[in-house]
Amino acid sequence: MMEKKTYISDLQDQTSFDDIFALAAARMNQAKNGPYWQLTLQDKSGTMEAKIWFPASQNYEGLTAEQFVRVQGRVSTFKDQLQANIKTLEVLDPLEIDRSAFVPCSTTPPHEILEEIETILHTEVVHPAWKKLYRKILKDQAIRQAFLTAPGGKTIHHAYLGGLLEHTLGVLKACRAMSDLYPSLDRDILLVAAVFHDLGKAYEISHGISREYTSPGKLLGHIHLGLEVLAPFLNKSDLDEGLILHFKHLILSHHGQYEYGSPKLPMTHEAMVLHMADNLDAKMNTMDHALEQTDTNNWSGYQRSLERDLYVPVRTPQPEKTTRKGPKTKEDQCSLPLKV
């Protein structure tokens, strides 16, 4: 296996580099002086825009997303963003590449997240028909594999391998807490819906380097795809028809508003809670990643998806704990085989 030494997060303005990257995107554009390649380099630390200018661009044909390349270049700043100007590029044999170095991944291995989800369901869900339903769905090997390797989104939130499961666990825990706060909620249906509300994303977005939308994803969207996957299990379940109807409503309405792509508005207490939990977990993850890079005054800069700047405030001092767990290192992160 070819070894990668330099990551995108290590690159700074006016530094030269020679290393291996994945192509998350590749297209030929036209400038005044001739055609050039517009590329997006990627590794598990992030992405960077890159260009091969004319006439060097004429030396390369057929560059596409999902390829692995060895690149020599230099980093510069353009419109306050770092970009790479490529001097030479070589397409590599993917069989010689350890893909885990090139795909952003949740800090907790996906199989551990899925195990925690199953533990919560086993502990909290009481009604036999709901227990039977979620167990059958999660025992389906195709669904299980899709869950384990799916990102939670393309760019905005949880956009990394294991992201879908990480988001699912966050929504599940939020719904569990809301059920404690509001005991009149139908706890069973809410928790099961929380686990499967975004199942369609495992089929909407590819699981490869580029995380592009699939054709079904573009044409149908993850809400419809999720219901398609769940329909055979619901049809063969022992659930009352009224429970199935309500469950479908929870899936269909979890985006909350028509302008956010929701086919229906939440019309029950449980549907409203699921929407709020989904939106909260997505926003918190977006803020977490935006605040990983702040300026000297602790400001993130303008975040388009949130329509605001973000700030890291002074934190209230907390008492020292007797034991601490150190942050997970890159070596702790998952290294699952990827499917495109």
PDB file of C-alpha atoms in Angstrom, residues 59-301:
ATOM      1  CA  ASN A  59      -1.314  16.645 -20.664  1.00  0.00           C
ATOM      2  CA  TYR A  60      -4.236  15.022 -18.840  1.00  0.00           C
ATOM      3  CA  GLU A  61      -7.344  13.338 -20.216  1.00  0.00           C
ATOM      4  CA  GLY A  62     -10.267  11.602 -18.581  1.00  0.00           C
ATOM      5  CA  LEU A  63      -9.796  12.800 -15.012  1.00  0.00           C
ATOM      6  CA  THR A  64     -12.878  11.843 -13.015  1.00  0.00           C
ATOM      7  CA  ALA A  65     -14.160  11.802  -9.451  1.00  0.00           C
ATOM      8  CA  GLU A  66     -13.232   8.706  -7.413  1.00  0.00           C
ATOM      9  CA  GLN A  67      -9.718   8.487  -8.880  1.00  0.00           C
ATOM     10  CA  PHE A  68      -6.618   8.506  -6.675  1.00  0.00           C
ATOM     11  CA  VAL A  69      -3.782  10.747  -7.791  1.00  0.00           C
ATOM     12  CA  ARG A  70      -0.270  11.693  -6.786  1.00  0.00           C
ATOM     13  CA  VAL A  71       0.012  15.462  -6.996  1.00  0.00           C
ATOM     14  CA  GLN A  72       2.908  17.907  -6.941  1.00  0.00           C
ATOM     15  CA  GLY A  73       1.858  21.475  -6.419  1.00  0.00           C
ATOM     16  CA  ARG A  74       1.860  24.634  -4.362  1.00  0.00           C
ATOM     17  CA  VAL A  75      -0.817  26.222  -2.187  1.00  0.00           C
ATOM     18  CA  SER A  76      -1.932  29.818  -2.706  1.00  0.00           C
ATOM     19  CA  THR A  77      -4.768  32.033  -1.479  1.00  0.00           C
ATOM     20  CA  PHE A  78      -7.556  33.132  -3.823  1.00  0.00           C
ATOM     21  CA  LYS A  79     -10.515  35.150  -2.516  1.00  0.00           C
ATOM     22  CA  ASP A  80      -9.546  34.269   1.067  1.00  0.00           C
ATOM     23  CA  GLN A  81      -9.635  30.539   0.287  1.00  0.00           C
ATOM     24  CA  LEU A  82      -6.680  28.170   0.002  1.00  0.00           C
ATOM     25  CA  GLN A  83      -6.325  26.433  -3.349  1.00  0.00           C
ATOM     26  CA  ALA A  84      -3.693  24.242  -4.966  1.00  0.00           C
ATOM     27  CA  ASN A  85      -1.945  25.002  -8.235  1.00  0.00           C
ATOM     28  CA  ILE A  86      -0.875  21.651  -9.641  1.00  0.00           C
ATOM     29  CA  LYS A  87       2.426  21.191 -11.457  1.00  0.00           C
ATOM     30  CA  THR A  88       2.241  17.442 -12.104  1.00  0.00           C
ATOM     31  CA  LEU A  89      -0.380  14.753 -11.561  1.00  0.00           C
ATOM     32  CA  GLU A  90      -0.294  10.960 -11.833  1.00  0.00           C
ATOM     33  CA  VAL A  91      -3.348   8.692 -11.698  1.00  0.00           C
ATOM     34  CA  LEU A  92      -2.718   5.742  -9.355  1.00  0.00           C
ATOM     35  CA  ASP A  93      -3.959   2.159  -9.171  1.00  0.00           C
ATOM     36  CA  PRO A  94      -6.810   2.164  -6.575  1.00  0.00           C
ATOM     37  CA  LEU A  95      -5.836  -1.348  -5.461  1.00  0.00           C
ATOM     38  CA  GLU A  96      -2.618   0.097  -4.038  1.00  0.00           C
ATOM     39  CA  ILE A  97      -4.457   2.688  -1.921  1.00  0.00           C
ATOM     40  CA  ASP A  98      -5.775   2.435   1.652  1.00  0.00           C
ATOM     41  CA  ARG A  99      -9.075   4.279   1.225  1.00  0.00           C
ATOM     42  CA  SER A 100      -9.466   5.014   4.948  1.00  0.00           C
ATOM     43  CA  ALA A 101      -6.953   7.867   4.562  1.00  0.00           C
ATOM     44  CA  PHE A 102      -9.150   9.683   2.055  1.00  0.00           C
ATOM     45  CA  VAL A 103     -12.670   9.612   3.450  1.00  0.00           C
ATOM     46  CA  PRO A 104     -13.751  11.792   6.377  1.00  0.00           C
ATOM     47  CA  CYS A 105     -15.142   9.541   9.094  1.00  0.00           C
ATOM     48  CA  SER A 106     -16.957   9.789  12.397  1.00  0.00           C
ATOM     49  CA  THR A 107     -14.608   9.681  15.381  1.00  0.00           C
ATOM     50  CA  THR A 108     -16.554   6.711  16.732  1.00  0.00           C
ATOM     51  CA  PRO A 109     -16.466   3.618  14.470  1.00  0.00           C
ATOM     52  CA  PRO A 110     -19.855   3.156  12.769  1.00  0.00           C
ATOM     53  CA  HIS A 111     -20.338  -0.402  14.052  1.00  0.00           C
ATOM     54  CA  GLU A 112     -20.078   0.910  17.635  1.00  0.00           C
ATOM     55  CA  ILE A 113     -22.672   3.607  16.917  1.00  0.00           C
ATOM     56  CA  LEU A 114     -25.045   1.023  15.466  1.00  0.00           C
ATOM     57  CA  GLU A 115     -24.567  -1.190  18.503  1.00  0.00           C
ATOM     58  CA  GLU A 116     -25.487   1.731  20.788  1.00  0.00           C
ATOM     59  CA  ILE A 117     -28.603   2.427  18.721  1.00  0.00           C
ATOM     60  CA  GLU A 118     -29.672  -1.205  19.025  1.00  0.00           C
ATOM     61  CA  THR A 119     -29.023  -1.182  22.777  1.00  0.00           C
ATOM     62  CA  ILE A 120     -31.248   1.877  23.255  1.00  0.00           C
ATOM     63  CA  LEU A 121     -34.041   0.333  21.194  1.00  0.00           C
ATOM     64  CA  HIS A 122     -33.773  -2.953  23.088  1.00  0.00           C
ATOM     65  CA  THR A 123     -33.980  -1.103  26.423  1.00  0.00           C
ATOM     66  CA  GLU A 124     -36.621   1.503  25.611  1.00  0.00           C
ATOM     67  CA  VAL A 125     -39.081  -0.001  23.096  1.00  0.00           C
ATOM     68  CA  VAL A 126     -41.758  -2.094  24.798  1.00  0.00           C
ATOM     69  CA  HIS A 127     -44.539  -2.955  22.325  1.00  0.00           C
ATOM     70  CA  PRO A 128     -43.822  -6.394  20.773  1.00  0.00           C
ATOM     71  CA  ALA A 129     -44.830  -5.379  17.240  1.00  0.00           C
ATOM     72  CA  TRP A 130     -42.447  -2.385  17.250  1.00  0.00           C
ATOM     73  CA  LYS A 131     -39.639  -4.543  18.640  1.00  0.00           C
ATOM     74  CA  LYS A 132     -40.222  -7.148  15.952  1.00  0.00           C
ATOM     75  CA  LEU A 133     -40.253  -4.471  13.227  1.00  0.00           C
ATOM     76  CA  TYR A 134     -37.005  -2.702  14.092  1.00  0.00           C
ATOM     77  CA  ARG A 135     -35.188  -6.010  14.638  1.00  0.00           C
ATOM     78  CA  LYS A 136     -36.189  -7.319  11.221  1.00  0.00           C
ATOM     79  CA  ILE A 137     -35.117  -4.108   9.507  1.00  0.00           C
ATOM     80  CA  LEU A 138     -31.741  -3.915  11.236  1.00  0.00           C
ATOM     81  CA  LYS A 139     -31.058  -7.620  10.627  1.00  0.00           C
ATOM     82  CA  ASP A 140     -31.423  -7.132   6.880  1.00  0.00           C
ATOM     83  CA  GLN A 141     -27.800  -7.276   5.698  1.00  0.00           C
ATOM     84  CA  ALA A 142     -28.259  -4.891   2.762  1.00  0.00           C
ATOM     85  CA  ILE A 143     -29.832  -2.250   5.006  1.00  0.00           C
ATOM     86  CA  ARG A 144     -27.257  -2.823   7.722  1.00  0.00           C
ATOM     87  CA  GLN A 145     -24.337  -2.377   5.305  1.00  0.00           C
ATOM     88  CA  ALA A 146     -25.941   0.728   3.804  1.00  0.00           C
ATOM     89  CA  PHE A 147     -26.341   2.219   7.283  1.00  0.00           C
ATOM     90  CA  LEU A 148     -22.718   1.464   8.220  1.00  0.00           C
ATOM     91  CA  THR A 149     -21.128   3.146   5.211  1.00  0.00           C
ATOM     92  CA  ALA A 150     -23.513   6.050   4.540  1.00  0.00           C
ATOM     93  CA  PRO A 151     -22.742   9.730   5.060  1.00  0.00           C
ATOM     94  CA  GLY A 152     -25.396  11.832   6.751  1.00  0.00           C
ATOM     95  CA  GLY A 153     -25.321  14.462   4.004  1.00  0.00           C
ATOM     96  CA  LYS A 154     -23.308  15.712   1.060  1.00  0.00           C
ATOM     97  CA  THR A 155     -21.858  18.941   2.456  1.00  0.00           C
ATOM     98  CA  ILE A 156     -23.778  20.637   5.273  1.00  0.00           C
ATOM     99  CA  HIS A 157     -24.079  18.267   8.247  1.00  0.00           C
ATOM    100  CA  HIS A 158     -22.682  14.815   9.087  1.00  0.00           C
ATOM    101  CA  ALA A 159     -21.094  14.676   5.619  1.00  0.00           C
ATOM    102  CA  TYR A 160     -18.695  11.835   6.345  1.00  0.00           C
ATOM    103  CA  LEU A 161     -18.587   8.046   6.582  1.00  0.00           C
ATOM    104  CA  GLY A 162     -20.602   7.036   9.630  1.00  0.00           C
ATOM    105  CA  GLY A 163     -22.363  10.391   9.576  1.00  0.00           C
ATOM    106  CA  LEU A 164     -25.816   8.925   9.001  1.00  0.00           C
ATOM    107  CA  LEU A 165     -25.500   6.663  12.034  1.00  0.00           C
ATOM    108  CA  GLU A 166     -24.026   9.473  14.136  1.00  0.00           C
ATOM    109  CA  HIS A 167     -26.964  11.729  13.230  1.00  0.00           C
ATOM    110  CA  THR A 168     -29.437   8.904  13.833  1.00  0.00           C
ATOM    111  CA  LEU A 169     -28.048   8.294  17.316  1.00  0.00           C
ATOM    112  CA  GLY A 170     -28.216  12.001  18.130  1.00  0.00           C
ATOM    113  CA  VAL A 171     -31.854  12.231  17.032  1.00  0.00           C
ATOM    114  CA  LEU A 172     -32.692   9.021  18.921  1.00  0.00           C
ATOM    115  CA  LYS A 173     -31.204  10.352  22.153  1.00  0.00           C
ATOM    116  CA  ALA A 174     -32.967  13.704  21.749  1.00  0.00           C
ATOM    117  CA  CYS A 175     -36.319  11.940  21.219  1.00  0.00           C
ATOM    118  CA  ARG A 176     -35.692   9.761  24.262  1.00  0.00           C
ATOM    119  CA  ALA A 177     -35.046  12.869  26.360  1.00  0.00           C
ATOM    120  CA  MET A 178     -38.183  14.552  24.991  1.00  0.00           C
ATOM    121  CA  SER A 179     -40.196  11.451  25.884  1.00  0.00           C
ATOM    122  CA  ASP A 180     -38.994  11.799  29.466  1.00  0.00           C
ATOM    123  CA  LEU A 181     -39.937  15.475  29.483  1.00  0.00           C
ATOM    124  CA  TYR A 182     -43.361  14.890  27.881  1.00  0.00           C
ATOM    125  CA  PRO A 183     -44.609  11.481  29.179  1.00  0.00           C
ATOM    126  CA  SER A 184     -47.797  11.622  27.086  1.00  0.00           C
ATOM    127  CA  LEU A 185     -45.775  11.073  23.902  1.00  0.00           C
ATOM    128  CA  ASP A 186     -45.963   7.678  22.202  1.00  0.00           C
ATOM    129  CA  ARG A 187     -42.415   6.715  23.152  1.00  0.00           C
ATOM    130  CA  ASP A 188     -42.215   3.516  21.078  1.00  0.00           C
ATOM    131  CA  ILE A 189     -43.257   4.972  17.739  1.00  0.00           C
ATOM    132  CA  LEU A 190     -41.126   8.080  18.281  1.00  0.00           C
ATOM    133  CA  LEU A 191     -37.939   6.120  18.992  1.00  0.00           C
ATOM    134  CA  VAL A 192     -38.408   3.703  16.104  1.00  0.00           C
ATOM    135  CA  ALA A 193     -39.154   6.592  13.727  1.00  0.00           C
ATOM    136  CA  ALA A 194     -36.067   8.416  14.990  1.00  0.00           C
ATOM    137  CA  VAL A 195     -33.881   5.471  13.948  1.00  0.00           C
ATOM    138  CA  PHE A 196     -35.366   5.182  10.450  1.00  0.00           C
ATOM    139  CA  HIS A 197     -36.337   8.776   9.630  1.00  0.00           C
ATOM    140  CA  ASP A 198     -33.269   9.282   7.394  1.00  0.00           C
ATOM    141  CA  LEU A 199     -32.791   5.713   6.168  1.00  0.00           C
ATOM    142  CA  GLY A 200     -33.369   6.944   2.621  1.00  0.00           C
ATOM    143  CA  LYS A 201     -30.117   8.929   2.777  1.00  0.00           C
ATOM    144  CA  ALA A 202     -28.241   5.632   2.590  1.00  0.00           C
ATOM    145  CA  TYR A 203     -29.636   5.363  -0.950  1.00  0.00           C
ATOM    146  CA  GLU A 204     -29.801   9.063  -1.854  1.00  0.00           C
ATOM    147  CA  ILE A 205     -26.042   9.723  -1.611  1.00  0.00           C
ATOM    148  CA  SER A 206     -23.253   7.485  -2.909  1.00  0.00           C
ATOM    149  CA  HIS A 207     -20.881   5.995  -0.341  1.00  0.00           C
ATOM    150  CA  GLY A 208     -17.699   6.680  -2.290  1.00  0.00           C
ATOM    151  CA  ILE A 209     -15.111   9.444  -2.298  1.00  0.00           C
ATOM    152  CA  SER A 210     -17.254  12.117  -3.949  1.00  0.00           C
ATOM    153  CA  ARG A 211     -20.497  11.459  -2.022  1.00  0.00           C
ATOM    154  CA  GLU A 212     -22.512  12.454  -5.107  1.00  0.00           C
ATOM    155  CA  TYR A 213     -26.272  12.128  -5.289  1.00  0.00           C
ATOM    156  CA  THR A 214     -27.452   8.898  -6.896  1.00  0.00           C
ATOM    157  CA  SER A 215     -30.005   8.939  -9.715  1.00  0.00           C
ATOM    158  CA  PRO A 216     -32.781   7.739  -7.339  1.00  0.00           C
ATOM    159  CA  GLY A 217     -31.616  10.378  -4.890  1.00  0.00           C
ATOM    160  CA  LYS A 218     -31.905  13.142  -7.477  1.00  0.00           C
ATOM    161  CA  LEU A 219     -35.223  11.931  -8.876  1.00  0.00           C
ATOM    162  CA  LEU A 220     -37.014  10.859  -5.694  1.00  0.00           C
ATOM    163  CA  GLY A 221     -35.181  12.173  -2.613  1.00  0.00           C
ATOM    164  CA  HIS A 222     -34.374  10.428   0.648  1.00  0.00           C
ATOM    165  CA  ILE A 223     -37.820  10.738   2.243  1.00  0.00           C
ATOM    166  CA  HIS A 224     -39.511   8.817  -0.562  1.00  0.00           C
ATOM    167  CA  LEU A 225     -36.627   6.347  -0.816  1.00  0.00           C
ATOM    168  CA  GLY A 226     -36.791   5.658   2.915  1.00  0.00           C
ATOM    169  CA  LEU A 227     -40.495   4.817   2.765  1.00  0.00           C
ATOM    170  CA  GLU A 228     -39.868   2.547  -0.231  1.00  0.00           C
ATOM    171  CA  VAL A 229     -37.278   0.566   1.743  1.00  0.00           C
ATOM    172  CA  LEU A 230     -39.484   0.391   4.835  1.00  0.00           C
ATOM    173  CA  ALA A 231     -42.739  -0.467   3.040  1.00  0.00           C
ATOM    174  CA  PRO A 232     -42.193  -4.270   2.740  1.00  0.00           C
ATOM    175  CA  PHE A 233     -41.403  -4.514   6.454  1.00  0.00           C
ATOM    176  CA  LEU A 234     -44.422  -2.410   7.426  1.00  0.00           C
ATOM    177  CA  ASN A 235     -46.725  -4.424   5.154  1.00  0.00           C
ATOM    178  CA  LYS A 236     -45.665  -7.691   6.820  1.00  0.00           C
ATOM    179  CA  SER A 237     -45.681  -6.327  10.375  1.00  0.00           C
ATOM    180  CA  ASP A 238     -48.126  -7.047  13.182  1.00  0.00           C
ATOM    181  CA  LEU A 239     -48.762  -3.346  13.733  1.00  0.00           C
ATOM    182  CA  ASP A 240     -52.231  -1.826  13.789  1.00  0.00           C
ATOM    183  CA  GLU A 241     -53.035   0.081  10.585  1.00  0.00           C
ATOM    184  CA  GLY A 242     -53.382   3.296  12.581  1.00  0.00           C
ATOM    185  CA  LEU A 243     -49.858   2.890  13.965  1.00  0.00           C
ATOM    186  CA  ILE A 244     -48.469   2.297  10.463  1.00  0.00           C
ATOM    187  CA  LEU A 245     -50.264   5.412   9.193  1.00  0.00           C
ATOM    188  CA  HIS A 246     -48.829   7.504  12.019  1.00  0.00           C
ATOM    189  CA  PHE A 247     -45.339   6.069  11.497  1.00  0.00           C
ATOM    190  CA  LYS A 248     -45.431   6.976   7.792  1.00  0.00           C
ATOM    191  CA  HIS A 249     -46.516  10.496   8.741  1.00  0.00           C
ATOM    192  CA  LEU A 250     -43.509  10.813  11.066  1.00  0.00           C
ATOM    193  CA  ILE A 251     -41.144   9.886   8.225  1.00  0.00           C
ATOM    194  CA  LEU A 252     -42.878  12.130   5.672  1.00  0.00           C
ATOM    195  CA  SER A 253     -43.024  15.222   7.899  1.00  0.00           C
ATOM    196  CA  HIS A 254     -39.630  15.170   9.654  1.00  0.00           C
ATOM    197  CA  HIS A 255     -38.248  18.080   7.583  1.00  0.00           C
ATOM    198  CA  GLY A 256     -40.962  20.192   9.175  1.00  0.00           C
ATOM    199  CA  GLN A 257     -41.681  22.751   6.475  1.00  0.00           C
ATOM    200  CA  TYR A 258     -42.575  22.644   2.807  1.00  0.00           C
ATOM    201  CA  GLU A 259     -39.687  24.950   1.884  1.00  0.00           C
ATOM    202  CA  TYR A 260     -37.282  22.436   3.436  1.00  0.00           C
ATOM    203  CA  GLY A 261     -38.559  19.620   1.222  1.00  0.00           C
ATOM    204  CA  SER A 262     -41.130  18.191   3.616  1.00  0.00           C
ATOM    205  CA  PRO A 263     -44.075  16.546   1.794  1.00  0.00           C
ATOM    206  CA  LYS A 264     -46.221  17.160   4.879  1.00  0.00           C
ATOM    207  CA  LEU A 265     -46.189  19.420   7.916  1.00  0.00           C
ATOM    208  CA  PRO A 266     -45.949  17.725  11.341  1.00  0.00           C
ATOM    209  CA  MET A 267     -49.530  17.157  12.506  1.00  0.00           C
ATOM    210  CA  THR A 268     -48.997  15.175  15.725  1.00  0.00           C
ATOM    211  CA  HIS A 269     -47.005  15.729  18.896  1.00  0.00           C
ATOM    212  CA  GLU A 270     -44.569  12.955  17.944  1.00  0.00           C
ATOM    213  CA  ALA A 271     -44.080  14.331  14.431  1.00  0.00           C
ATOM    214  CA  MET A 272     -43.270  17.782  15.816  1.00  0.00           C
ATOM    215  CA  VAL A 273     -40.781  16.348  18.319  1.00  0.00           C
ATOM    216  CA  LEU A 274     -39.058  14.255  15.630  1.00  0.00           C
ATOM    217  CA  HIS A 275     -38.735  17.293  13.369  1.00  0.00           C
ATOM    218  CA  MET A 276     -37.292  19.413  16.178  1.00  0.00           C
ATOM    219  CA  ALA A 277     -34.829  16.688  17.197  1.00  0.00           C
ATOM    220  CA  ASP A 278     -33.718  16.196  13.589  1.00  0.00           C
ATOM    221  CA  ASN A 279     -33.219  19.913  13.042  1.00  0.00           C
ATOM    222  CA  LEU A 280     -31.415  20.395  16.370  1.00  0.00           C
ATOM    223  CA  ASP A 281     -28.923  17.581  15.789  1.00  0.00           C
ATOM    224  CA  ALA A 282     -28.182  18.782  12.259  1.00  0.00           C
ATOM    225  CA  LYS A 283     -27.629  22.380  13.419  1.00  0.00           C
ATOM    226  CA  MET A 284     -25.377  21.365  16.326  1.00  0.00           C
ATOM    227  CA  ASN A 285     -23.188  19.267  14.030  1.00  0.00           C
ATOM    228  CA  THR A 286     -22.962  22.101  11.513  1.00  0.00           C
ATOM    229  CA  MET A 287     -21.882  24.493  14.262  1.00  0.00           C
ATOM    230  CA  ASP A 288     -19.348  22.028  15.662  1.00  0.00           C
ATOM    231  CA  HIS A 289     -17.558  21.736  12.335  1.00  0.00           C
ATOM    232  CA  ALA A 290     -17.798  25.454  11.560  1.00  0.00           C
ATOM    233  CA  LEU A 291     -16.152  26.309  14.894  1.00  0.00           C
ATOM    234  CA  GLU A 292     -13.240  23.917  14.389  1.00  0.00           C
ATOM    235  CA  GLN A 293     -11.508  26.791  12.594  1.00  0.00           C
ATOM    236  CA  THR A 294     -11.932  30.213  14.160  1.00  0.00           C
ATOM    237  CA  ASP A 295     -10.002  33.456  13.969  1.00  0.00           C
ATOM    238  CA  THR A 296      -8.014  35.020  16.824  1.00  0.00           C
ATOM    239  CA  ASN A 297     -11.224  36.568  18.200  1.00  0.00           C
ATOM    240  CA  ASN A 298     -13.019  33.181  18.287  1.00  0.00           C
ATOM    241  CA  TRP A 299     -15.309  33.941  15.325  1.00  0.00           C
ATOM    242  CA  SER A 300     -15.966  31.371  12.607  1.00  0.00           C
ATOM    243  CA  GLY A 301     -16.684  33.721   9.754  1.00  0.00           C
TER     244      GLY A 301
END
